[in-house]
Amino acid sequence: MPALFASSSQFHTYWSSAGKPTAGATCGAKTPTLAVVETPQPATGTGATVRVDLFEKGKLAVKAAVVGVDGSGRIESIKCVAAAMPTYPGLSYILGTYGINQIPGTQVSPSHTYAPKSQDAPSPDMDSEWNVCAQYSPNTWVFYAPVATSAGNAWRFAFDQVTYSRLPDLFVDPASGSIQRIICEGLPSIPAPDLAAAGKDPHAYGGDPADALVMFALQGYARERSLVSAGAKPTSELAPYFASDDAFQTALSNTGKIPLLCTDKDPFGVVASGIGTVTGTNEAVDVNVLGASADGNRADVPTIGKATYTIDLNTMKITGIACH
């Protein structure tokens, strides 16, 4: 926690010695169960301000928090302001389900389909509950203001005790605000360039930044292939991860029957090597595409495709895919 604040004095102002946020951090909300993080706004000088709307059992708290961060994203101040209900599409569903712990027991599905069910690929393997993306029932949630994508507005969300950097996505129809689907694999943000970390940072769950980007993007892509009827547009959703449209189109036409994965069989998992090989300002990330286990044992799943993804470390985008 101290590393999230600009200084130790600010840390102690907003975080108690008991390991909990102070009243100044939660703006009087005693037991918030859900927070909505608004889109950051530029601050005077450097840094930004981020409004956080707090909810207790699905109801808006009296005050919202406006968090000031410095140029490095570390917290400098938290100011309490009068609350106002956001108007994002899908928010009423989020408050009425996650906000009051009334989450459906079956996989969320849209009220109408966006394509024939026959276009859905088999669903990849997943070792967690569909709608909470965890193996337990979380008690608190953070939802980030939705981002417009080619396949709906995507709310990124997190929950208590989450220990990895990838965040799931909840997609809503921007026109109606109705829920389309939940992608526990998530579709990652493109990280900022960091040449010093390339090939050298074996952090938990995903290897170095380029390795993690490739693995998470491909895992999300594999899941989206199974949800075309729910509004997913798998290949077009991966286009922003490529350095150019030429690189994207070349990859689409030269990577097998299942485009971008170098396999002709439906994938049930995607695993990156852990640390890529750096040459100048490029990094090569090896990926294994896994098939379904014949006996249900995760330990003996077959490899059905192998590929090397080259990342431009200046843009953190894919420049090419080589199948093996």
PDB file of C-alpha atoms in Angstrom:
ATOM      1  CA  MET A   1       0.000   0.000   0.000  1.00  0.00           C
ATOM      2  CA  PRO A   2       2.679   2.622   0.794  1.00  0.00           C
ATOM      3  CA  ALA A   3       3.935   2.430  -2.800  1.00  0.00           C
ATOM      4  CA  LEU A   4       0.547   3.675  -4.029  1.00  0.00           C
ATOM      5  CA  PHE A   5       1.004   7.046  -2.293  1.00  0.00           C
ATOM      6  CA  ALA A   6       3.252   9.962  -3.217  1.00  0.00           C
ATOM      7  CA  SER A   7       4.749  10.142   0.295  1.00  0.00           C
ATOM      8  CA  SER A   8       4.600   8.418   3.666  1.00  0.00           C
ATOM      9  CA  SER A   9       2.653  11.344   5.173  1.00  0.00           C
ATOM     10  CA  GLN A  10      -0.064  10.974   2.545  1.00  0.00           C
ATOM     11  CA  PHE A  11      -0.119   7.235   3.087  1.00  0.00           C
ATOM     12  CA  HIS A  12      -0.710   7.683   6.843  1.00  0.00           C
ATOM     13  CA  THR A  13      -3.343  10.335   6.175  1.00  0.00           C
ATOM     14  CA  TYR A  14      -5.503   8.033   4.106  1.00  0.00           C
ATOM     15  CA  TRP A  15      -4.550   4.582   5.405  1.00  0.00           C
ATOM     16  CA  SER A  16      -4.723   3.611   9.071  1.00  0.00           C
ATOM     17  CA  SER A  17      -2.197   1.685  11.130  1.00  0.00           C
ATOM     18  CA  ALA A  18      -4.805  -1.093  11.317  1.00  0.00           C
ATOM     19  CA  GLY A  19      -4.471  -1.641   7.576  1.00  0.00           C
ATOM     20  CA  LYS A  20      -7.752  -0.048   6.580  1.00  0.00           C
ATOM     21  CA  PRO A  21      -8.738   3.138   4.707  1.00  0.00           C
ATOM     22  CA  THR A  22      -9.492   6.106   6.926  1.00  0.00           C
ATOM     23  CA  ALA A  23     -12.812   7.976   6.902  1.00  0.00           C
ATOM     24  CA  GLY A  24     -11.080  10.612   4.786  1.00  0.00           C
ATOM     25  CA  ALA A  25     -10.410   8.023   2.092  1.00  0.00           C
ATOM     26  CA  THR A  26     -13.924   6.567   1.986  1.00  0.00           C
ATOM     27  CA  CYS A  27     -15.642   9.962   2.409  1.00  0.00           C
ATOM     28  CA  GLY A  28     -17.876   8.727   5.211  1.00  0.00           C
ATOM     29  CA  ALA A  29     -19.024   5.495   3.544  1.00  0.00           C
ATOM     30  CA  LYS A  30     -18.703   2.932   6.343  1.00  0.00           C
ATOM     31  CA  THR A  31     -18.986  -0.324   4.408  1.00  0.00           C
ATOM     32  CA  PRO A  32     -18.782   0.347   0.662  1.00  0.00           C
ATOM     33  CA  THR A  33     -19.283  -2.845  -1.310  1.00  0.00           C
ATOM     34  CA  LEU A  34     -18.776  -1.428  -4.795  1.00  0.00           C
ATOM     35  CA  ALA A  35     -16.850   1.475  -6.297  1.00  0.00           C
ATOM     36  CA  VAL A  36     -17.056   2.936  -9.779  1.00  0.00           C
ATOM     37  CA  VAL A  37     -13.822   4.532 -10.960  1.00  0.00           C
ATOM     38  CA  GLU A  38     -14.525   7.300 -13.453  1.00  0.00           C
ATOM     39  CA  THR A  39     -12.322   8.169 -16.436  1.00  0.00           C
ATOM     40  CA  PRO A  40      -9.233  10.114 -15.219  1.00  0.00           C
ATOM     41  CA  GLN A  41      -9.175  13.834 -16.000  1.00  0.00           C
ATOM     42  CA  PRO A  42      -6.002  15.915 -16.522  1.00  0.00           C
ATOM     43  CA  ALA A  43      -5.030  17.953 -13.484  1.00  0.00           C
ATOM     44  CA  THR A  44      -3.446  21.397 -13.403  1.00  0.00           C
ATOM     45  CA  GLY A  45       0.230  20.862 -14.133  1.00  0.00           C
ATOM     46  CA  THR A  46       1.096  17.152 -14.068  1.00  0.00           C
ATOM     47  CA  GLY A  47      -0.941  14.199 -12.914  1.00  0.00           C
ATOM     48  CA  ALA A  48      -4.685  13.692 -12.987  1.00  0.00           C
ATOM     49  CA  THR A  49      -7.826  13.549 -10.892  1.00  0.00           C
ATOM     50  CA  VAL A  50      -9.990  10.449 -10.700  1.00  0.00           C
ATOM     51  CA  ARG A  51     -13.521  10.519  -9.331  1.00  0.00           C
ATOM     52  CA  VAL A  52     -14.593   7.392  -7.435  1.00  0.00           C
ATOM     53  CA  ASP A  53     -18.299   6.836  -6.747  1.00  0.00           C
ATOM     54  CA  LEU A  54     -18.943   4.656  -3.702  1.00  0.00           C
ATOM     55  CA  PHE A  55     -21.938   2.389  -3.164  1.00  0.00           C
ATOM     56  CA  GLU A  56     -23.223   0.625  -0.059  1.00  0.00           C
ATOM     57  CA  LYS A  57     -25.483  -2.365  -0.812  1.00  0.00           C
ATOM     58  CA  GLY A  58     -26.161  -0.994  -4.268  1.00  0.00           C
ATOM     59  CA  LYS A  59     -27.086   2.515  -3.114  1.00  0.00           C
ATOM     60  CA  LEU A  60     -25.039   5.627  -3.849  1.00  0.00           C
ATOM     61  CA  ALA A  61     -23.150   7.008  -0.850  1.00  0.00           C
ATOM     62  CA  VAL A  62     -23.663  10.658   0.125  1.00  0.00           C
ATOM     63  CA  LYS A  63     -20.130  11.632  -0.884  1.00  0.00           C
ATOM     64  CA  ALA A  64     -17.815  10.669  -3.724  1.00  0.00           C
ATOM     65  CA  ALA A  65     -14.016  10.719  -3.582  1.00  0.00           C
ATOM     66  CA  VAL A  66     -11.925  12.756  -6.019  1.00  0.00           C
ATOM     67  CA  VAL A  67      -8.437  11.266  -5.983  1.00  0.00           C
ATOM     68  CA  GLY A  68      -5.499  13.417  -7.084  1.00  0.00           C
ATOM     69  CA  VAL A  69      -2.496  11.543  -8.466  1.00  0.00           C
ATOM     70  CA  ASP A  70       0.925  12.764  -9.512  1.00  0.00           C
ATOM     71  CA  GLY A  71       2.636  12.194 -12.858  1.00  0.00           C
ATOM     72  CA  SER A  72       3.594   8.678 -11.757  1.00  0.00           C
ATOM     73  CA  GLY A  73       0.033   7.777 -10.794  1.00  0.00           C
ATOM     74  CA  ARG A  74       0.662   7.876  -7.041  1.00  0.00           C
ATOM     75  CA  ILE A  75      -1.996   9.289  -4.732  1.00  0.00           C
ATOM     76  CA  GLU A  76      -1.425  12.838  -3.498  1.00  0.00           C
ATOM     77  CA  SER A  77      -4.866  13.742  -2.162  1.00  0.00           C
ATOM     78  CA  ILE A  78      -8.427  12.514  -1.675  1.00  0.00           C
ATOM     79  CA  LYS A  79     -11.187  15.113  -1.575  1.00  0.00           C
ATOM     80  CA  CYS A  80     -14.814  14.403  -0.744  1.00  0.00           C
ATOM     81  CA  VAL A  81     -17.514  15.949  -2.951  1.00  0.00           C
ATOM     82  CA  ALA A  82     -21.271  15.637  -3.305  1.00  0.00           C
ATOM     83  CA  ALA A  83     -22.200  12.345  -4.975  1.00  0.00           C
ATOM     84  CA  ALA A  84     -24.015  12.195  -8.305  1.00  0.00           C
ATOM     85  CA  MET A  85     -25.171   8.982  -9.960  1.00  0.00           C
ATOM     86  CA  PRO A  86     -23.106   8.171 -13.093  1.00  0.00           C
ATOM     87  CA  THR A  87     -25.042   7.500 -16.302  1.00  0.00           C
ATOM     88  CA  TYR A  88     -22.905   4.769 -17.853  1.00  0.00           C
ATOM     89  CA  PRO A  89     -24.723   2.052 -19.826  1.00  0.00           C
ATOM     90  CA  GLY A  90     -25.070  -1.140 -17.813  1.00  0.00           C
ATOM     91  CA  LEU A  91     -24.558   0.509 -14.412  1.00  0.00           C
ATOM     92  CA  SER A  92     -28.057  -0.336 -13.167  1.00  0.00           C
ATOM     93  CA  TYR A  93     -27.383  -4.024 -13.810  1.00  0.00           C
ATOM     94  CA  ILE A  94     -24.026  -3.866 -12.027  1.00  0.00           C
ATOM     95  CA  LEU A  95     -25.539  -2.193  -8.964  1.00  0.00           C
ATOM     96  CA  GLY A  96     -28.485  -4.594  -8.889  1.00  0.00           C
ATOM     97  CA  THR A  97     -26.329  -7.711  -9.107  1.00  0.00           C
ATOM     98  CA  TYR A  98     -22.755  -7.169  -7.921  1.00  0.00           C
ATOM     99  CA  GLY A  99     -23.723  -4.216  -5.706  1.00  0.00           C
ATOM    100  CA  ILE A 100     -26.167  -6.275  -3.625  1.00  0.00           C
ATOM    101  CA  ASN A 101     -24.645  -9.728  -4.189  1.00  0.00           C
ATOM    102  CA  GLN A 102     -27.462 -10.995  -6.407  1.00  0.00           C
ATOM    103  CA  ILE A 103     -25.177 -12.481  -9.040  1.00  0.00           C
ATOM    104  CA  PRO A 104     -26.785 -15.081 -11.357  1.00  0.00           C
ATOM    105  CA  GLY A 105     -25.791 -18.689 -10.804  1.00  0.00           C
ATOM    106  CA  THR A 106     -25.662 -19.418 -14.522  1.00  0.00           C
ATOM    107  CA  GLN A 107     -23.505 -17.770 -17.168  1.00  0.00           C
ATOM    108  CA  VAL A 108     -24.712 -14.284 -18.093  1.00  0.00           C
ATOM    109  CA  SER A 109     -26.221 -14.236 -21.577  1.00  0.00           C
ATOM    110  CA  PRO A 110     -27.686 -11.349 -23.599  1.00  0.00           C
ATOM    111  CA  SER A 111     -31.416 -10.762 -23.932  1.00  0.00           C
ATOM    112  CA  HIS A 112     -31.045 -11.302 -27.678  1.00  0.00           C
ATOM    113  CA  THR A 113     -28.316 -12.769 -29.850  1.00  0.00           C
ATOM    114  CA  TYR A 114     -26.122 -10.665 -32.140  1.00  0.00           C
ATOM    115  CA  ALA A 115     -25.215 -13.532 -34.481  1.00  0.00           C
ATOM    116  CA  PRO A 116     -26.330 -17.139 -35.032  1.00  0.00           C
ATOM    117  CA  LYS A 117     -25.298 -19.544 -32.265  1.00  0.00           C
ATOM    118  CA  SER A 118     -23.704 -21.716 -34.941  1.00  0.00           C
ATOM    119  CA  GLN A 119     -20.884 -19.153 -35.191  1.00  0.00           C
ATOM    120  CA  ASP A 120     -19.767 -19.796 -31.591  1.00  0.00           C
ATOM    121  CA  ALA A 121     -16.607 -21.872 -31.165  1.00  0.00           C
ATOM    122  CA  PRO A 122     -16.326 -24.326 -28.250  1.00  0.00           C
ATOM    123  CA  SER A 123     -15.688 -22.544 -24.970  1.00  0.00           C
ATOM    124  CA  PRO A 124     -12.079 -22.701 -23.688  1.00  0.00           C
ATOM    125  CA  ASP A 125     -11.331 -24.271 -20.326  1.00  0.00           C
ATOM    126  CA  MET A 126     -11.848 -22.068 -17.261  1.00  0.00           C
ATOM    127  CA  ASP A 127     -11.245 -22.920 -13.609  1.00  0.00           C
ATOM    128  CA  SER A 128     -13.497 -20.276 -12.016  1.00  0.00           C
ATOM    129  CA  GLU A 129     -17.129 -19.211 -11.824  1.00  0.00           C
ATOM    130  CA  TRP A 130     -18.415 -17.555 -15.031  1.00  0.00           C
ATOM    131  CA  ASN A 131     -19.846 -14.357 -13.592  1.00  0.00           C
ATOM    132  CA  VAL A 132     -17.457 -13.528 -10.734  1.00  0.00           C
ATOM    133  CA  CYS A 133     -14.251 -14.823 -12.373  1.00  0.00           C
ATOM    134  CA  ALA A 134     -13.093 -16.311  -9.079  1.00  0.00           C
ATOM    135  CA  GLN A 135     -13.294 -19.590  -7.183  1.00  0.00           C
ATOM    136  CA  TYR A 136     -15.050 -17.925  -4.257  1.00  0.00           C
ATOM    137  CA  SER A 137     -17.740 -15.293  -3.755  1.00  0.00           C
ATOM    138  CA  PRO A 138     -16.104 -11.845  -3.551  1.00  0.00           C
ATOM    139  CA  ASN A 139     -17.545  -9.335  -1.092  1.00  0.00           C
ATOM    140  CA  THR A 140     -16.394  -6.078  -2.658  1.00  0.00           C
ATOM    141  CA  TRP A 141     -16.011  -4.876  -6.231  1.00  0.00           C
ATOM    142  CA  VAL A 142     -14.354  -2.138  -8.276  1.00  0.00           C
ATOM    143  CA  PHE A 143     -15.711  -1.348 -11.752  1.00  0.00           C
ATOM    144  CA  TYR A 144     -13.867   0.984 -14.115  1.00  0.00           C
ATOM    145  CA  ALA A 145     -15.786   3.330 -16.435  1.00  0.00           C
ATOM    146  CA  PRO A 146     -16.628   1.459 -19.653  1.00  0.00           C
ATOM    147  CA  VAL A 147     -14.474   1.840 -22.735  1.00  0.00           C
ATOM    148  CA  ALA A 148     -16.024   1.761 -26.212  1.00  0.00           C
ATOM    149  CA  THR A 149     -14.772  -1.174 -28.307  1.00  0.00           C
ATOM    150  CA  SER A 150     -15.674  -2.654 -31.684  1.00  0.00           C
ATOM    151  CA  ALA A 151     -17.854  -5.205 -29.876  1.00  0.00           C
ATOM    152  CA  GLY A 152     -19.631  -3.230 -27.150  1.00  0.00           C
ATOM    153  CA  ASN A 153     -18.749  -1.090 -24.143  1.00  0.00           C
ATOM    154  CA  ALA A 154     -16.322  -2.913 -21.863  1.00  0.00           C
ATOM    155  CA  TRP A 155     -16.385  -2.449 -18.089  1.00  0.00           C
ATOM    156  CA  ARG A 156     -13.120  -3.689 -16.576  1.00  0.00           C
ATOM    157  CA  PHE A 157     -13.584  -4.922 -13.016  1.00  0.00           C
ATOM    158  CA  ALA A 158     -11.714  -6.282 -10.013  1.00  0.00           C
ATOM    159  CA  PHE A 159     -12.656  -7.733  -6.647  1.00  0.00           C
ATOM    160  CA  ASP A 160     -11.275  -8.289  -3.163  1.00  0.00           C
ATOM    161  CA  GLN A 161      -8.264 -10.591  -2.814  1.00  0.00           C
ATOM    162  CA  VAL A 162      -7.445 -10.517  -6.539  1.00  0.00           C
ATOM    163  CA  THR A 163      -3.699 -11.131  -6.868  1.00  0.00           C
ATOM    164  CA  TYR A 164      -2.956 -10.871 -10.592  1.00  0.00           C
ATOM    165  CA  SER A 165      -2.748  -7.963 -12.976  1.00  0.00           C
ATOM    166  CA  ARG A 166      -5.272  -9.134 -15.564  1.00  0.00           C
ATOM    167  CA  LEU A 167      -8.780  -7.743 -15.057  1.00  0.00           C
ATOM    168  CA  PRO A 168     -11.997  -9.300 -16.413  1.00  0.00           C
ATOM    169  CA  ASP A 169     -14.343  -7.423 -18.748  1.00  0.00           C
ATOM    170  CA  LEU A 170     -18.126  -7.069 -18.628  1.00  0.00           C
ATOM    171  CA  PHE A 171     -19.513  -6.018 -22.016  1.00  0.00           C
ATOM    172  CA  VAL A 172     -22.746  -4.072 -22.438  1.00  0.00           C
ATOM    173  CA  ASP A 173     -24.690  -2.994 -25.506  1.00  0.00           C
ATOM    174  CA  PRO A 174     -24.019   0.774 -25.814  1.00  0.00           C
ATOM    175  CA  ALA A 175     -27.471   1.365 -27.332  1.00  0.00           C
ATOM    176  CA  SER A 176     -29.633  -0.440 -24.777  1.00  0.00           C
ATOM    177  CA  GLY A 177     -27.280  -0.799 -21.805  1.00  0.00           C
ATOM    178  CA  SER A 178     -28.137  -4.510 -21.598  1.00  0.00           C
ATOM    179  CA  ILE A 179     -25.468  -7.031 -20.617  1.00  0.00           C
ATOM    180  CA  GLN A 180     -23.884  -8.984 -23.446  1.00  0.00           C
ATOM    181  CA  ARG A 181     -21.221 -11.181 -21.852  1.00  0.00           C
ATOM    182  CA  ILE A 182     -18.449 -11.450 -19.262  1.00  0.00           C
ATOM    183  CA  ILE A 183     -14.863 -12.249 -20.276  1.00  0.00           C
ATOM    184  CA  CYS A 184     -12.950 -13.504 -17.249  1.00  0.00           C
ATOM    185  CA  GLU A 185      -9.767 -13.748 -19.338  1.00  0.00           C
ATOM    186  CA  GLY A 186     -10.062 -10.020 -20.036  1.00  0.00           C
ATOM    187  CA  LEU A 187      -8.596  -8.048 -22.922  1.00  0.00           C
ATOM    188  CA  PRO A 188      -5.504  -6.293 -21.535  1.00  0.00           C
ATOM    189  CA  SER A 189      -4.503  -2.672 -21.829  1.00  0.00           C
ATOM    190  CA  ILE A 190      -1.396  -2.096 -23.939  1.00  0.00           C
ATOM    191  CA  PRO A 191       1.379  -1.338 -21.408  1.00  0.00           C
ATOM    192  CA  ALA A 192       3.677   1.651 -21.587  1.00  0.00           C
ATOM    193  CA  PRO A 193       7.053   0.928 -23.220  1.00  0.00           C
ATOM    194  CA  ASP A 194       9.709  -0.180 -20.732  1.00  0.00           C
ATOM    195  CA  LEU A 195      12.855  -1.398 -22.455  1.00  0.00           C
ATOM    196  CA  ALA A 196      14.551  -2.084 -19.130  1.00  0.00           C
ATOM    197  CA  ALA A 197      11.866  -4.639 -18.178  1.00  0.00           C
ATOM    198  CA  ALA A 198      11.832  -6.480 -21.501  1.00  0.00           C
ATOM    199  CA  GLY A 199      12.815 -10.113 -21.037  1.00  0.00           C
ATOM    200  CA  LYS A 200      13.972  -9.477 -17.474  1.00  0.00           C
ATOM    201  CA  ASP A 201      10.925  -9.377 -15.263  1.00  0.00           C
ATOM    202  CA  PRO A 202       9.610 -12.832 -14.363  1.00  0.00           C
ATOM    203  CA  HIS A 203       6.820 -11.386 -12.226  1.00  0.00           C
ATOM    204  CA  ALA A 204       4.018 -13.661 -11.103  1.00  0.00           C
ATOM    205  CA  TYR A 205       1.343 -14.706 -13.556  1.00  0.00           C
ATOM    206  CA  GLY A 206       2.520 -13.980 -17.035  1.00  0.00           C
ATOM    207  CA  GLY A 207       6.266 -13.334 -17.324  1.00  0.00           C
ATOM    208  CA  ASP A 208       7.622 -10.037 -18.626  1.00  0.00           C
ATOM    209  CA  PRO A 209       5.319  -7.248 -19.921  1.00  0.00           C
ATOM    210  CA  ALA A 210       5.380  -8.300 -23.591  1.00  0.00           C
ATOM    211  CA  ASP A 211       4.867 -11.925 -22.646  1.00  0.00           C
ATOM    212  CA  ALA A 212       1.921 -11.055 -20.386  1.00  0.00           C
ATOM    213  CA  LEU A 213       0.369  -8.827 -23.051  1.00  0.00           C
ATOM    214  CA  VAL A 214       0.483 -11.563 -25.694  1.00  0.00           C
ATOM    215  CA  MET A 215      -0.809 -14.308 -23.406  1.00  0.00           C
ATOM    216  CA  PHE A 216      -3.686 -12.304 -21.950  1.00  0.00           C
ATOM    217  CA  ALA A 217      -4.738 -10.915 -25.338  1.00  0.00           C
ATOM    218  CA  LEU A 218      -4.773 -14.391 -26.882  1.00  0.00           C
ATOM    219  CA  GLN A 219      -6.631 -15.920 -23.946  1.00  0.00           C
ATOM    220  CA  GLY A 220      -9.277 -13.209 -24.251  1.00  0.00           C
ATOM    221  CA  TYR A 221      -9.423 -13.805 -27.996  1.00  0.00           C
ATOM    222  CA  ALA A 222      -9.943 -17.539 -27.485  1.00  0.00           C
ATOM    223  CA  ARG A 223     -12.866 -16.841 -25.131  1.00  0.00           C
ATOM    224  CA  GLU A 224     -14.412 -14.265 -27.484  1.00  0.00           C
ATOM    225  CA  ARG A 225     -14.432 -16.876 -30.275  1.00  0.00           C
ATOM    226  CA  SER A 226     -16.982 -18.816 -28.210  1.00  0.00           C
ATOM    227  CA  LEU A 227     -19.235 -15.777 -27.690  1.00  0.00           C
ATOM    228  CA  VAL A 228     -19.862 -14.412 -31.185  1.00  0.00           C
ATOM    229  CA  SER A 229     -23.623 -14.817 -30.677  1.00  0.00           C
ATOM    230  CA  ALA A 230     -23.313 -12.588 -27.592  1.00  0.00           C
ATOM    231  CA  GLY A 231     -21.764  -9.722 -29.558  1.00  0.00           C
ATOM    232  CA  ALA A 232     -18.078 -10.650 -29.640  1.00  0.00           C
ATOM    233  CA  LYS A 233     -15.995  -9.794 -32.708  1.00  0.00           C
ATOM    234  CA  PRO A 234     -12.833 -11.774 -31.934  1.00  0.00           C
ATOM    235  CA  THR A 235     -10.439 -10.896 -34.746  1.00  0.00           C
ATOM    236  CA  SER A 236     -11.356  -7.201 -34.904  1.00  0.00           C
ATOM    237  CA  GLU A 237     -10.930  -6.946 -31.128  1.00  0.00           C
ATOM    238  CA  LEU A 238      -7.323  -8.095 -31.535  1.00  0.00           C
ATOM    239  CA  ALA A 239      -6.556  -5.573 -34.301  1.00  0.00           C
ATOM    240  CA  PRO A 240      -5.520  -2.780 -31.841  1.00  0.00           C
ATOM    241  CA  TYR A 241      -2.722  -5.016 -30.525  1.00  0.00           C
ATOM    242  CA  PHE A 242      -0.952  -4.953 -33.910  1.00  0.00           C
ATOM    243  CA  ALA A 243       1.551  -2.299 -34.999  1.00  0.00           C
ATOM    244  CA  SER A 244      -0.217  -1.710 -38.330  1.00  0.00           C
ATOM    245  CA  ASP A 245      -3.177  -2.878 -40.359  1.00  0.00           C
ATOM    246  CA  ASP A 246      -0.760  -4.532 -42.800  1.00  0.00           C
ATOM    247  CA  ALA A 247       0.723  -6.595 -39.951  1.00  0.00           C
ATOM    248  CA  PHE A 248      -2.763  -7.517 -38.778  1.00  0.00           C
ATOM    249  CA  GLN A 249      -4.017  -8.543 -42.220  1.00  0.00           C
ATOM    250  CA  THR A 250      -0.875 -10.588 -42.888  1.00  0.00           C
ATOM    251  CA  ALA A 251      -1.309 -12.401 -39.585  1.00  0.00           C
ATOM    252  CA  LEU A 252      -4.985 -13.110 -40.321  1.00  0.00           C
ATOM    253  CA  SER A 253      -4.205 -14.819 -43.618  1.00  0.00           C
ATOM    254  CA  ASN A 254      -1.070 -16.749 -42.610  1.00  0.00           C
ATOM    255  CA  THR A 255      -1.780 -18.306 -39.223  1.00  0.00           C
ATOM    256  CA  GLY A 256      -3.991 -21.322 -39.886  1.00  0.00           C
ATOM    257  CA  LYS A 257      -7.687 -22.165 -39.915  1.00  0.00           C
ATOM    258  CA  ILE A 258      -8.026 -20.555 -36.479  1.00  0.00           C
ATOM    259  CA  PRO A 259      -6.544 -17.143 -37.361  1.00  0.00           C
ATOM    260  CA  LEU A 260      -3.840 -15.629 -35.137  1.00  0.00           C
ATOM    261  CA  LEU A 261      -3.341 -18.896 -33.188  1.00  0.00           C
ATOM    262  CA  CYS A 262      -1.415 -21.069 -35.683  1.00  0.00           C
ATOM    263  CA  THR A 263      -3.743 -24.033 -35.356  1.00  0.00           C
ATOM    264  CA  ASP A 264      -6.553 -25.697 -37.263  1.00  0.00           C
ATOM    265  CA  LYS A 265      -8.231 -26.981 -34.098  1.00  0.00           C
ATOM    266  CA  ASP A 266     -10.331 -25.117 -31.554  1.00  0.00           C
ATOM    267  CA  PRO A 267      -8.156 -23.975 -28.620  1.00  0.00           C
ATOM    268  CA  PHE A 268      -8.871 -24.762 -24.979  1.00  0.00           C
ATOM    269  CA  GLY A 269      -5.959 -22.758 -23.600  1.00  0.00           C
ATOM    270  CA  VAL A 270      -3.084 -20.442 -24.545  1.00  0.00           C
ATOM    271  CA  VAL A 271       0.207 -20.335 -22.624  1.00  0.00           C
ATOM    272  CA  ALA A 272       3.143 -18.005 -23.261  1.00  0.00           C
ATOM    273  CA  SER A 273       6.739 -18.955 -22.498  1.00  0.00           C
ATOM    274  CA  GLY A 274       7.258 -16.710 -19.459  1.00  0.00           C
ATOM    275  CA  ILE A 275      10.114 -14.504 -20.693  1.00  0.00           C
ATOM    276  CA  GLY A 276      10.661 -13.438 -24.283  1.00  0.00           C
ATOM    277  CA  THR A 277      13.883 -13.125 -26.272  1.00  0.00           C
ATOM    278  CA  VAL A 278      14.978  -9.514 -26.807  1.00  0.00           C
ATOM    279  CA  THR A 279      16.838  -8.412 -29.930  1.00  0.00           C
ATOM    280  CA  GLY A 280      17.375  -4.659 -30.102  1.00  0.00           C
ATOM    281  CA  THR A 281      13.955  -3.050 -29.684  1.00  0.00           C
ATOM    282  CA  ASN A 282      12.016  -6.202 -30.531  1.00  0.00           C
ATOM    283  CA  GLU A 283      10.983  -9.106 -28.341  1.00  0.00           C
ATOM    284  CA  ALA A 284      10.017 -12.599 -29.506  1.00  0.00           C
ATOM    285  CA  VAL A 285       7.421 -14.346 -27.335  1.00  0.00           C
ATOM    286  CA  ASP A 286       6.818 -18.078 -27.804  1.00  0.00           C
ATOM    287  CA  VAL A 287       3.270 -19.365 -27.319  1.00  0.00           C
ATOM    288  CA  ASN A 288       1.765 -22.849 -27.066  1.00  0.00           C
ATOM    289  CA  VAL A 289      -1.876 -23.312 -28.009  1.00  0.00           C
ATOM    290  CA  LEU A 290      -3.463 -26.143 -26.039  1.00  0.00           C
ATOM    291  CA  GLY A 291      -6.254 -28.493 -27.056  1.00  0.00           C
ATOM    292  CA  ALA A 292      -8.849 -30.355 -25.036  1.00  0.00           C
ATOM    293  CA  SER A 293      -7.766 -33.192 -22.768  1.00  0.00           C
ATOM    294  CA  ALA A 294      -9.109 -36.584 -23.773  1.00  0.00           C
ATOM    295  CA  ASP A 295      -9.738 -37.600 -20.160  1.00  0.00           C
ATOM    296  CA  GLY A 296     -10.407 -34.226 -18.522  1.00  0.00           C
ATOM    297  CA  ASN A 297      -6.987 -34.149 -16.827  1.00  0.00           C
ATOM    298  CA  ARG A 298      -5.441 -30.667 -17.161  1.00  0.00           C
ATOM    299  CA  ALA A 299      -1.956 -32.131 -16.759  1.00  0.00           C
ATOM    300  CA  ASP A 300      -1.972 -33.959 -20.098  1.00  0.00           C
ATOM    301  CA  VAL A 301      -3.594 -31.516 -22.510  1.00  0.00           C
ATOM    302  CA  PRO A 302      -2.097 -31.714 -26.009  1.00  0.00           C
ATOM    303  CA  THR A 303      -0.289 -28.878 -27.788  1.00  0.00           C
ATOM    304  CA  ILE A 304      -2.155 -28.131 -31.023  1.00  0.00           C
ATOM    305  CA  GLY A 305      -0.241 -25.062 -32.182  1.00  0.00           C
ATOM    306  CA  LYS A 306       3.042 -23.210 -31.651  1.00  0.00           C
ATOM    307  CA  ALA A 307       3.886 -19.663 -32.620  1.00  0.00           C
ATOM    308  CA  THR A 308       6.320 -16.818 -32.024  1.00  0.00           C
ATOM    309  CA  TYR A 309       4.872 -13.320 -31.664  1.00  0.00           C
ATOM    310  CA  THR A 310       7.244 -10.408 -32.281  1.00  0.00           C
ATOM    311  CA  ILE A 311       6.602  -7.262 -30.234  1.00  0.00           C
ATOM    312  CA  ASP A 312       7.911  -3.775 -31.039  1.00  0.00           C
ATOM    313  CA  LEU A 313       9.105  -2.639 -27.602  1.00  0.00           C
ATOM    314  CA  ASN A 314       8.696   1.031 -28.522  1.00  0.00           C
ATOM    315  CA  THR A 315       4.961   0.665 -29.165  1.00  0.00           C
ATOM    316  CA  MET A 316       4.298  -2.621 -27.308  1.00  0.00           C
ATOM    317  CA  LYS A 317       2.399  -3.901 -30.323  1.00  0.00           C
ATOM    318  CA  ILE A 318       2.643  -7.064 -32.427  1.00  0.00           C
ATOM    319  CA  THR A 319       4.580  -6.725 -35.673  1.00  0.00           C
ATOM    320  CA  GLY A 320       4.347 -10.342 -36.843  1.00  0.00           C
ATOM    321  CA  ILE A 321       3.454 -13.954 -36.051  1.00  0.00           C
ATOM    322  CA  ALA A 322       5.543 -16.958 -37.116  1.00  0.00           C
ATOM    323  CA  CYS A 323       3.910 -20.394 -36.922  1.00  0.00           C
ATOM    324  CA  HIS A 324       6.002 -23.519 -36.160  1.00  0.00           C
TER     325      HIS A 324
END
